Amino acid sequence: MKPERLKIIVTRPIPGELCDEISRNRPELDIVCRPQDAPINGDELIEWINAEKPYGVVITLAEKFPDNIISKLPESVKAISTIAVGKDNIDQNACDNRGIKVFNTPDVLTNATADLTWALILAASRRIVEGHKMCADDKFVGWSPTLLMGKELTGATIGIVGMGRIGSAVAKRAFGFNMKVAYFNRNPIQDISSKFPGIDHSSLPKYMAIDDLCAQSDVITLHCPLNDASFHLLNEARLNSCRHDAALVNMARGPVVDETALIKSLKAGRFMGVGLDVYENEPNINPELKNFDRVTLLPHIGSATIETRWKMMRLSINAILETVNK
Ligand code: DGY
């Protein structure tokens, strides 16, 4: 039955103009945003939602909804929508059992995330942050034929782990660099040519088993969801099988890479560069990662463009609204 007033609560502040825009179209809607732009978890989260008794809850990837939180939500909650494409912070089965619909924000963040992937690929392969540091520290004393030599991307092989929307957008950009594209997915994609219209058959991304992809790629970039199968997909053995001068980028979720093993590998001199946007114990970054000049660290900003974040927020709220009357 349609509630008289429809309440959606948001775990973070969102732009007032966006709330106004949505409320104009749905006058029966009350949007309540938590004023703090910081995660809320555990007892505090349960207490807040129980006090508000909303129909829908808009969350971020930093708020965790395991079974023991879902089971304590008030009956009023019918939908949870995360401002992210990854849903690994929500126990889907627990939501299914409670009849709570779960939404995320695919598509709208694809280009922003693929663009930033390339920023990290270039940083990792062309030593951009090392160069910046040298200049900023007044250590640049003149051009040298051997200064900060990196890795040529043209003609190199990029191995994309997870050929979904973002992986495919990364692949499209790789064609612009004349790279050979390999990919690993849980299953090979049947009609790969339909994802890449206009790409010559011989240049289409080629499926590789994960072990082969790690061993053969010049650039490895991660875009798969985090689940039981992808946890520590890049384990010690696979990291140690990577080319010595490979560039590694993680835009997926931190636990896809065994971070302790990565640090060991880096200490042993492996990798031309590593670019990370995500971490195993986010937002805590293993301090050892900060010791390597060739590791570029970003604070999980894959989708952080003004345009994309607005679209993500709008989509999250609208997804909940669409469930009303269904
Ligand atoms: C996602 O959407 O899952 C991203 O990691 C957020 O930027």
mmCIF file of C-alpha atoms and ligand atoms in Angstrom:
data_model
loop_
_atom_site.group_PDB
_atom_site.id
_atom_site.type_symbol
_atom_site.label_atom_id
_atom_site.label_comp_id
_atom_site.label_asym_id
_atom_site.label_seq_id
_atom_site.Cartn_x
_atom_site.Cartn_y
_atom_site.Cartn_z
ATOM 1 C CA MET A 1 0.000 0.000 0.000
ATOM 2 C CA LYS A 2 1.302 3.459 -0.877
ATOM 3 C CA PRO A 3 2.391 5.290 2.269
ATOM 4 C CA GLU A 4 0.847 8.695 2.841
ATOM 5 C CA ARG A 5 4.219 10.356 3.102
ATOM 6 C CA LEU A 6 7.200 8.641 1.616
ATOM 7 C CA LYS A 7 10.419 8.937 3.559
ATOM 8 C CA ILE A 8 13.837 8.309 2.072
ATOM 9 C CA ILE A 9 16.861 8.772 4.260
ATOM 10 C CA VAL A 10 20.377 9.332 2.979
ATOM 11 C CA THR A 11 23.449 8.498 5.052
ATOM 12 C CA ARG A 12 25.319 11.579 3.788
ATOM 13 C CA PRO A 13 24.537 15.170 2.921
ATOM 14 C CA ILE A 14 23.601 15.542 -0.747
ATOM 15 C CA PRO A 15 23.268 18.829 -2.634
ATOM 16 C CA GLY A 16 20.173 20.774 -1.606
ATOM 17 C CA GLU A 17 19.370 21.571 -5.260
ATOM 18 C CA LEU A 18 19.154 17.851 -5.990
ATOM 19 C CA CYS A 19 16.806 17.223 -3.060
ATOM 20 C CA ASP A 20 14.662 20.176 -4.223
ATOM 21 C CA GLU A 21 14.594 18.899 -7.795
ATOM 22 C CA ILE A 22 13.464 15.431 -6.694
ATOM 23 C CA SER A 23 10.965 16.735 -4.154
ATOM 24 C CA ARG A 24 9.380 19.011 -6.789
ATOM 25 C CA ASN A 25 8.484 15.940 -8.859
ATOM 26 C CA ARG A 26 7.375 13.924 -5.819
ATOM 27 C CA PRO A 27 5.643 16.297 -3.413
ATOM 28 C CA GLU A 28 4.751 13.398 -1.113
ATOM 29 C CA LEU A 29 8.445 12.708 -0.565
ATOM 30 C CA ASP A 30 10.464 13.542 2.559
ATOM 31 C CA ILE A 31 14.199 13.288 2.025
ATOM 32 C CA VAL A 32 16.224 13.292 5.212
ATOM 33 C CA CYS A 33 19.989 13.511 4.865
ATOM 34 C CA ARG A 34 22.352 12.823 7.719
ATOM 35 C CA PRO A 35 24.329 16.030 8.123
ATOM 36 C CA GLN A 36 27.662 14.271 8.729
ATOM 37 C CA ASP A 37 29.701 13.383 5.651
ATOM 38 C CA ALA A 38 31.222 10.346 7.373
ATOM 39 C CA PRO A 39 30.238 6.671 7.438
ATOM 40 C CA ILE A 40 27.710 5.423 9.950
ATOM 41 C CA ASN A 41 27.827 1.748 10.867
ATOM 42 C CA GLY A 42 26.783 -0.815 13.439
ATOM 43 C CA ASP A 43 24.540 0.166 16.351
ATOM 44 C CA GLU A 44 24.488 3.825 15.394
ATOM 45 C CA LEU A 45 23.225 2.945 11.932
ATOM 46 C CA ILE A 46 20.488 0.647 13.269
ATOM 47 C CA GLU A 47 19.446 3.237 15.822
ATOM 48 C CA TRP A 48 19.224 5.993 13.218
ATOM 49 C CA ILE A 49 17.188 3.954 10.735
ATOM 50 C CA ASN A 50 14.855 2.699 13.477
ATOM 51 C CA ALA A 51 14.295 6.253 14.662
ATOM 52 C CA GLU A 52 13.531 7.479 11.118
ATOM 53 C CA LYS A 53 11.472 4.450 9.964
ATOM 54 C CA PRO A 54 11.984 5.248 6.296
ATOM 55 C CA TYR A 55 10.699 3.495 3.205
ATOM 56 C CA GLY A 56 14.080 3.713 1.505
ATOM 57 C CA VAL A 57 17.674 4.132 2.601
ATOM 58 C CA VAL A 58 20.294 5.644 0.317
ATOM 59 C CA ILE A 59 23.763 4.598 1.389
ATOM 60 C CA THR A 60 27.372 4.711 0.243
ATOM 61 C CA LEU A 61 29.937 1.970 -0.139
ATOM 62 C CA ALA A 62 31.370 2.885 3.270
ATOM 63 C CA GLU A 63 28.189 1.827 5.082
ATOM 64 C CA LYS A 64 28.028 -1.895 5.743
ATOM 65 C CA PHE A 65 24.777 -3.839 5.624
ATOM 66 C CA PRO A 66 25.569 -7.416 6.671
ATOM 67 C CA ASP A 67 22.888 -9.863 7.763
ATOM 68 C CA ASN A 68 22.966 -8.723 11.406
ATOM 69 C CA ILE A 69 22.151 -5.146 10.403
ATOM 70 C CA ILE A 70 19.502 -6.061 7.822
ATOM 71 C CA SER A 71 17.706 -8.245 10.363
ATOM 72 C CA LYS A 72 17.389 -5.263 12.719
ATOM 73 C CA LEU A 73 15.946 -2.820 10.210
ATOM 74 C CA PRO A 74 12.410 -1.622 10.818
ATOM 75 C CA GLU A 75 9.586 -3.188 8.777
ATOM 76 C CA SER A 76 9.119 0.147 6.989
ATOM 77 C CA VAL A 77 12.344 -0.346 4.958
ATOM 78 C CA LYS A 78 11.533 -1.695 1.507
ATOM 79 C CA ALA A 79 14.527 -0.563 -0.507
ATOM 80 C CA ILE A 80 18.230 0.147 -0.081
ATOM 81 C CA SER A 81 20.096 1.984 -2.784
ATOM 82 C CA THR A 82 23.848 2.452 -2.814
ATOM 83 C CA ILE A 83 25.561 5.367 -4.527
ATOM 84 C CA ALA A 84 28.037 2.995 -6.155
ATOM 85 C CA VAL A 85 28.145 0.204 -8.669
ATOM 86 C CA GLY A 86 29.708 -2.280 -6.213
ATOM 87 C CA LYS A 87 27.192 -3.866 -3.846
ATOM 88 C CA ASP A 88 29.636 -5.955 -1.820
ATOM 89 C CA ASN A 89 28.772 -3.985 1.341
ATOM 90 C CA ILE A 90 25.178 -5.276 1.275
ATOM 91 C CA ASP A 91 24.113 -8.836 2.088
ATOM 92 C CA GLN A 92 21.853 -9.454 -0.888
ATOM 93 C CA ASN A 93 20.484 -12.752 0.470
ATOM 94 C CA ALA A 94 19.501 -11.153 3.746
ATOM 95 C CA CYS A 95 17.716 -8.393 1.799
ATOM 96 C CA ASP A 96 15.970 -10.960 -0.429
ATOM 97 C CA ASN A 97 14.770 -12.816 2.654
ATOM 98 C CA ARG A 98 13.373 -9.620 4.113
ATOM 99 C CA GLY A 99 11.823 -8.549 0.776
ATOM 100 C CA ILE A 100 14.063 -5.471 0.624
ATOM 101 C CA LYS A 101 15.005 -4.398 -2.891
ATOM 102 C CA VAL A 102 18.632 -3.464 -3.491
ATOM 103 C CA PHE A 103 19.792 -0.944 -6.085
ATOM 104 C CA ASN A 104 23.124 0.385 -7.287
ATOM 105 C CA THR A 105 24.245 2.915 -9.890
ATOM 106 C CA PRO A 106 25.653 1.135 -12.929
ATOM 107 C CA ASP A 107 26.248 2.857 -16.283
ATOM 108 C CA VAL A 108 26.340 6.454 -15.102
ATOM 109 C CA LEU A 109 29.830 6.085 -13.618
ATOM 110 C CA THR A 110 31.368 4.008 -16.385
ATOM 111 C CA ASN A 111 33.161 6.778 -18.256
ATOM 112 C CA ALA A 112 34.377 8.666 -15.198
ATOM 113 C CA THR A 113 35.838 5.465 -13.752
ATOM 114 C CA ALA A 114 37.382 4.362 -17.038
ATOM 115 C CA ASP A 115 38.983 7.798 -17.453
ATOM 116 C CA LEU A 116 40.548 7.684 -14.009
ATOM 117 C CA THR A 117 41.781 4.158 -14.682
ATOM 118 C CA TRP A 118 43.799 5.626 -17.510
ATOM 119 C CA ALA A 119 45.174 8.327 -15.254
ATOM 120 C CA LEU A 120 46.494 5.549 -12.985
ATOM 121 C CA ILE A 121 47.720 3.418 -15.893
ATOM 122 C CA LEU A 122 49.698 6.387 -17.180
ATOM 123 C CA ALA A 123 50.921 7.267 -13.703
ATOM 124 C CA ALA A 124 52.059 3.691 -13.095
ATOM 125 C CA SER A 125 53.684 3.177 -16.477
ATOM 126 C CA ARG A 126 55.193 6.639 -16.987
ATOM 127 C CA ARG A 127 56.219 7.450 -13.419
ATOM 128 C CA ILE A 128 54.218 10.650 -13.307
ATOM 129 C CA VAL A 129 54.098 11.025 -9.529
ATOM 130 C CA GLU A 130 57.830 10.327 -9.217
ATOM 131 C CA GLY A 131 58.435 13.052 -11.796
ATOM 132 C CA HIS A 132 56.158 15.483 -9.994
ATOM 133 C CA LYS A 133 57.923 14.809 -6.702
ATOM 134 C CA MET A 134 61.323 15.330 -8.287
ATOM 135 C CA CYS A 135 60.241 18.704 -9.642
ATOM 136 C CA ALA A 136 58.427 19.776 -6.473
ATOM 137 C CA ASP A 137 61.475 18.805 -4.375
ATOM 138 C CA ASP A 138 63.785 20.831 -6.651
ATOM 139 C CA LYS A 139 65.640 17.671 -7.643
ATOM 140 C CA PHE A 140 65.272 18.095 -11.403
ATOM 141 C CA VAL A 141 68.727 19.130 -12.550
ATOM 142 C CA GLY A 142 68.259 18.819 -16.289
ATOM 143 C CA TRP A 143 67.269 16.467 -19.058
ATOM 144 C CA SER A 144 68.943 13.098 -18.988
ATOM 145 C CA PRO A 145 68.676 10.248 -21.470
ATOM 146 C CA THR A 146 67.972 7.830 -18.638
ATOM 147 C CA LEU A 147 65.800 9.947 -16.359
ATOM 148 C CA LEU A 148 62.640 8.214 -15.074
ATOM 149 C CA MET A 149 62.330 5.810 -17.947
ATOM 150 C CA GLY A 150 58.920 4.209 -17.991
ATOM 151 C CA LYS A 151 57.040 1.712 -20.020
ATOM 152 C CA GLU A 152 55.799 2.261 -23.565
ATOM 153 C CA LEU A 153 52.072 1.645 -23.854
ATOM 154 C CA THR A 154 51.801 1.622 -27.632
ATOM 155 C CA GLY A 155 51.758 -1.979 -28.794
ATOM 156 C CA ALA A 156 51.835 -3.335 -25.233
ATOM 157 C CA THR A 157 49.300 -5.799 -23.833
ATOM 158 C CA ILE A 158 46.697 -4.660 -21.358
ATOM 159 C CA GLY A 159 45.038 -7.385 -19.292
ATOM 160 C CA ILE A 160 41.618 -6.354 -18.054
ATOM 161 C CA VAL A 161 40.202 -8.329 -15.154
ATOM 162 C CA GLY A 162 36.426 -8.003 -15.341
ATOM 163 C CA MET A 163 35.139 -7.109 -18.796
ATOM 164 C CA GLY A 164 31.892 -5.542 -17.610
ATOM 165 C CA ARG A 165 30.815 -2.001 -18.345
ATOM 166 C CA ILE A 166 33.887 -0.315 -16.867
ATOM 167 C CA GLY A 167 36.337 -2.938 -18.143
ATOM 168 C CA SER A 168 34.904 -2.528 -21.644
ATOM 169 C CA ALA A 169 35.191 1.263 -21.454
ATOM 170 C CA VAL A 170 38.825 0.851 -20.399
ATOM 171 C CA ALA A 171 39.357 -1.508 -23.364
ATOM 172 C CA LYS A 172 37.868 1.038 -25.800
ATOM 173 C CA ARG A 173 40.340 3.625 -24.571
ATOM 174 C CA ALA A 174 43.168 1.054 -24.924
ATOM 175 C CA PHE A 175 42.483 0.785 -28.655
ATOM 176 C CA GLY A 176 43.380 4.485 -28.868
ATOM 177 C CA PHE A 177 46.831 3.539 -27.552
ATOM 178 C CA ASN A 178 47.105 0.714 -30.106
ATOM 179 C CA MET A 179 47.345 -1.791 -27.293
ATOM 180 C CA LYS A 180 46.598 -5.492 -27.480
ATOM 181 C CA VAL A 181 43.707 -6.226 -25.176
ATOM 182 C CA ALA A 182 43.335 -9.411 -23.135
ATOM 183 C CA TYR A 183 40.667 -10.000 -20.533
ATOM 184 C CA PHE A 184 39.663 -12.365 -17.788
ATOM 185 C CA ASN A 185 36.067 -12.863 -16.727
ATOM 186 C CA ARG A 186 34.415 -15.667 -14.817
ATOM 187 C CA ASN A 187 33.257 -16.833 -18.274
ATOM 188 C CA PRO A 188 34.487 -15.800 -21.707
ATOM 189 C CA ILE A 189 32.101 -13.372 -23.389
ATOM 190 C CA GLN A 190 30.249 -15.156 -26.198
ATOM 191 C CA ASP A 191 29.669 -12.268 -28.577
ATOM 192 C CA ILE A 192 32.596 -10.019 -27.736
ATOM 193 C CA SER A 193 32.422 -8.244 -31.125
ATOM 194 C CA SER A 194 29.037 -6.735 -30.238
ATOM 195 C CA LYS A 195 30.672 -4.904 -27.321
ATOM 196 C CA PHE A 196 33.241 -3.339 -29.616
ATOM 197 C CA PRO A 197 31.564 -2.248 -32.821
ATOM 198 C CA GLY A 198 34.011 -1.163 -35.499
ATOM 199 C CA ILE A 199 36.940 -3.077 -34.001
ATOM 200 C CA ASP A 200 38.642 -5.404 -36.380
ATOM 201 C CA HIS A 201 38.168 -9.092 -35.500
ATOM 202 C CA SER A 202 41.908 -9.599 -34.971
ATOM 203 C CA SER A 203 42.047 -6.718 -32.467
ATOM 204 C CA LEU A 204 39.101 -7.785 -30.334
ATOM 205 C CA PRO A 205 39.889 -8.462 -26.654
ATOM 206 C CA LYS A 206 41.086 -12.030 -26.185
ATOM 207 C CA TYR A 207 40.017 -14.159 -23.236
ATOM 208 C CA MET A 208 42.853 -15.427 -21.049
ATOM 209 C CA ALA A 209 42.851 -17.524 -17.919
ATOM 210 C CA ILE A 210 43.790 -15.338 -14.963
ATOM 211 C CA ASP A 211 47.210 -17.008 -14.564
ATOM 212 C CA ASP A 212 48.078 -16.342 -18.206
ATOM 213 C CA LEU A 213 46.788 -12.792 -18.044
ATOM 214 C CA CYS A 214 48.956 -12.028 -14.999
ATOM 215 C CA ALA A 215 52.029 -13.581 -16.564
ATOM 216 C CA GLN A 216 51.645 -12.018 -20.001
ATOM 217 C CA SER A 217 50.265 -8.509 -19.534
ATOM 218 C CA ASP A 218 52.282 -5.312 -19.528
ATOM 219 C CA VAL A 219 49.427 -3.546 -17.803
ATOM 220 C CA ILE A 220 46.969 -5.309 -15.494
ATOM 221 C CA THR A 221 43.874 -3.426 -14.491
ATOM 222 C CA LEU A 222 41.164 -4.687 -12.145
ATOM 223 C CA HIS A 223 37.452 -3.992 -12.617
ATOM 224 C CA CYS A 224 35.660 -7.066 -11.278
ATOM 225 C CA PRO A 225 33.111 -7.051 -8.462
ATOM 226 C CA LEU A 226 34.281 -8.259 -5.061
ATOM 227 C CA ASN A 227 32.822 -11.651 -4.166
ATOM 228 C CA ASP A 228 34.052 -15.005 -2.902
ATOM 229 C CA ALA A 229 35.555 -15.832 -6.282
ATOM 230 C CA SER A 230 37.454 -12.554 -6.645
ATOM 231 C CA PHE A 231 38.726 -12.242 -3.059
ATOM 232 C CA HIS A 232 42.553 -12.187 -3.330
ATOM 233 C CA LEU A 233 42.280 -13.079 -7.006
ATOM 234 C CA LEU A 234 45.694 -11.482 -7.289
ATOM 235 C CA ASN A 235 47.348 -13.659 -4.675
ATOM 236 C CA GLU A 236 51.045 -14.019 -3.949
ATOM 237 C CA ALA A 237 51.652 -16.580 -6.675
ATOM 238 C CA ARG A 238 49.907 -14.533 -9.352
ATOM 239 C CA LEU A 239 51.555 -11.289 -8.277
ATOM 240 C CA ASN A 240 54.922 -13.012 -8.422
ATOM 241 C CA SER A 241 54.170 -14.302 -11.902
ATOM 242 C CA CYS A 242 53.627 -10.779 -13.249
ATOM 243 C CA ARG A 243 56.277 -9.283 -15.491
ATOM 244 C CA HIS A 244 58.912 -7.427 -13.547
ATOM 245 C CA ASP A 245 58.100 -4.205 -15.340
ATOM 246 C CA ALA A 246 54.302 -4.600 -15.414
ATOM 247 C CA ALA A 247 52.006 -1.786 -14.329
ATOM 248 C CA LEU A 248 49.188 -2.797 -11.998
ATOM 249 C CA VAL A 249 46.036 -0.786 -11.342
ATOM 250 C CA ASN A 250 43.203 -1.608 -8.954
ATOM 251 C CA MET A 251 39.943 0.272 -9.496
ATOM 252 C CA ALA A 252 37.739 -2.596 -8.267
ATOM 253 C CA ARG A 253 37.831 -3.304 -4.542
ATOM 254 C CA GLY A 254 40.868 -3.552 -2.289
ATOM 255 C CA PRO A 255 40.470 -7.208 -1.286
ATOM 256 C CA VAL A 256 40.738 -8.345 -4.923
ATOM 257 C CA VAL A 257 44.490 -7.959 -4.347
ATOM 258 C CA ASP A 258 46.319 -9.578 -1.457
ATOM 259 C CA GLU A 259 47.844 -6.318 -0.237
ATOM 260 C CA THR A 260 50.433 -7.967 2.007
ATOM 261 C CA ALA A 261 51.639 -10.049 -0.927
ATOM 262 C CA LEU A 262 51.661 -6.926 -3.123
ATOM 263 C CA ILE A 263 53.923 -5.143 -0.649
ATOM 264 C CA LYS A 264 56.259 -8.162 -0.634
ATOM 265 C CA SER A 265 56.324 -8.144 -4.424
ATOM 266 C CA LEU A 266 57.072 -4.420 -4.510
ATOM 267 C CA LYS A 267 59.879 -4.901 -1.984
ATOM 268 C CA ALA A 268 61.310 -7.571 -4.243
ATOM 269 C CA GLY A 269 61.417 -4.980 -7.039
ATOM 270 C CA ARG A 270 58.449 -6.163 -9.068
ATOM 271 C CA PHE A 271 56.263 -3.716 -11.021
ATOM 272 C CA MET A 272 57.184 -0.608 -12.945
ATOM 273 C CA GLY A 273 54.383 1.090 -11.092
ATOM 274 C CA VAL A 274 51.201 0.392 -9.195
ATOM 275 C CA GLY A 275 48.117 2.594 -9.081
ATOM 276 C CA LEU A 276 45.539 2.021 -6.381
ATOM 277 C CA ASP A 277 42.175 3.687 -5.943
ATOM 278 C CA VAL A 278 40.937 1.096 -3.421
ATOM 279 C CA TYR A 279 42.404 -0.678 -0.376
ATOM 280 C CA GLU A 280 41.945 -3.862 1.586
ATOM 281 C CA ASN A 281 41.042 -2.074 4.812
ATOM 282 C CA GLU A 282 39.605 1.078 3.400
ATOM 283 C CA PRO A 283 39.874 3.886 4.392
ATOM 284 C CA ASN A 284 43.014 2.699 6.199
ATOM 285 C CA ILE A 285 45.928 2.453 3.836
ATOM 286 C CA ASN A 286 48.704 0.065 4.759
ATOM 287 C CA PRO A 287 51.525 2.508 5.671
ATOM 288 C CA GLU A 288 54.018 0.348 3.823
ATOM 289 C CA LEU A 289 52.351 1.209 0.537
ATOM 290 C CA LYS A 290 53.328 4.827 1.117
ATOM 291 C CA ASN A 291 57.022 3.926 1.124
ATOM 292 C CA PHE A 292 57.200 3.214 -2.596
ATOM 293 C CA ASP A 293 57.687 6.145 -4.961
ATOM 294 C CA ARG A 294 56.348 4.013 -7.774
ATOM 295 C CA VAL A 295 52.989 3.426 -6.079
ATOM 296 C CA THR A 296 50.334 6.045 -6.779
ATOM 297 C CA LEU A 297 47.576 6.171 -4.196
ATOM 298 C CA LEU A 298 44.163 7.736 -4.744
ATOM 299 C CA PRO A 299 41.344 8.016 -2.204
ATOM 300 C CA HIS A 300 38.687 5.938 -4.014
ATOM 301 C CA ILE A 301 37.676 8.654 -6.446
ATOM 302 C CA GLY A 302 36.992 6.528 -9.543
ATOM 303 C CA SER A 303 33.563 8.017 -10.101
ATOM 304 C CA ALA A 304 34.242 11.414 -8.579
ATOM 305 C CA THR A 305 33.320 13.892 -11.275
ATOM 306 C CA ILE A 306 30.668 16.483 -10.553
ATOM 307 C CA GLU A 307 28.506 15.245 -13.424
ATOM 308 C CA THR A 308 28.772 11.584 -12.474
ATOM 309 C CA ARG A 309 28.225 12.012 -8.751
ATOM 310 C CA TRP A 310 25.045 13.994 -9.418
ATOM 311 C CA LYS A 311 23.829 11.260 -11.740
ATOM 312 C CA MET A 312 24.654 8.595 -9.147
ATOM 313 C CA MET A 313 22.788 10.400 -6.387
ATOM 314 C CA ARG A 314 19.782 11.095 -8.599
ATOM 315 C CA LEU A 315 19.709 7.497 -9.823
ATOM 316 C CA SER A 316 19.890 6.079 -6.280
ATOM 317 C CA ILE A 317 16.922 8.067 -5.104
ATOM 318 C CA ASN A 318 14.894 7.533 -8.282
ATOM 319 C CA ALA A 319 15.463 3.765 -8.143
ATOM 320 C CA ILE A 320 13.749 3.691 -4.748
ATOM 321 C CA LEU A 321 10.952 5.948 -5.935
ATOM 322 C CA GLU A 322 10.285 3.652 -8.855
ATOM 323 C CA THR A 323 9.532 0.773 -6.512
ATOM 324 C CA VAL A 324 6.582 2.639 -5.017
ATOM 325 C CA ASN A 325 3.279 1.536 -6.535
ATOM 326 C CA LYS A 326 4.897 -1.585 -7.990
HETATM 327 C C1 DGY B 1 31.616 2.024 -7.155
HETATM 328 O O1 DGY B 1 30.690 2.623 -7.664
HETATM 329 O O2 DGY B 1 31.545 0.873 -6.749
HETATM 330 C C2 DGY B 1 32.864 2.813 -7.067
HETATM 331 O O3 DGY B 1 33.864 2.149 -6.434
HETATM 332 C C3 DGY B 1 32.526 4.153 -6.445
HETATM 333 O O4 DGY B 1 33.354 5.127 -6.931
#
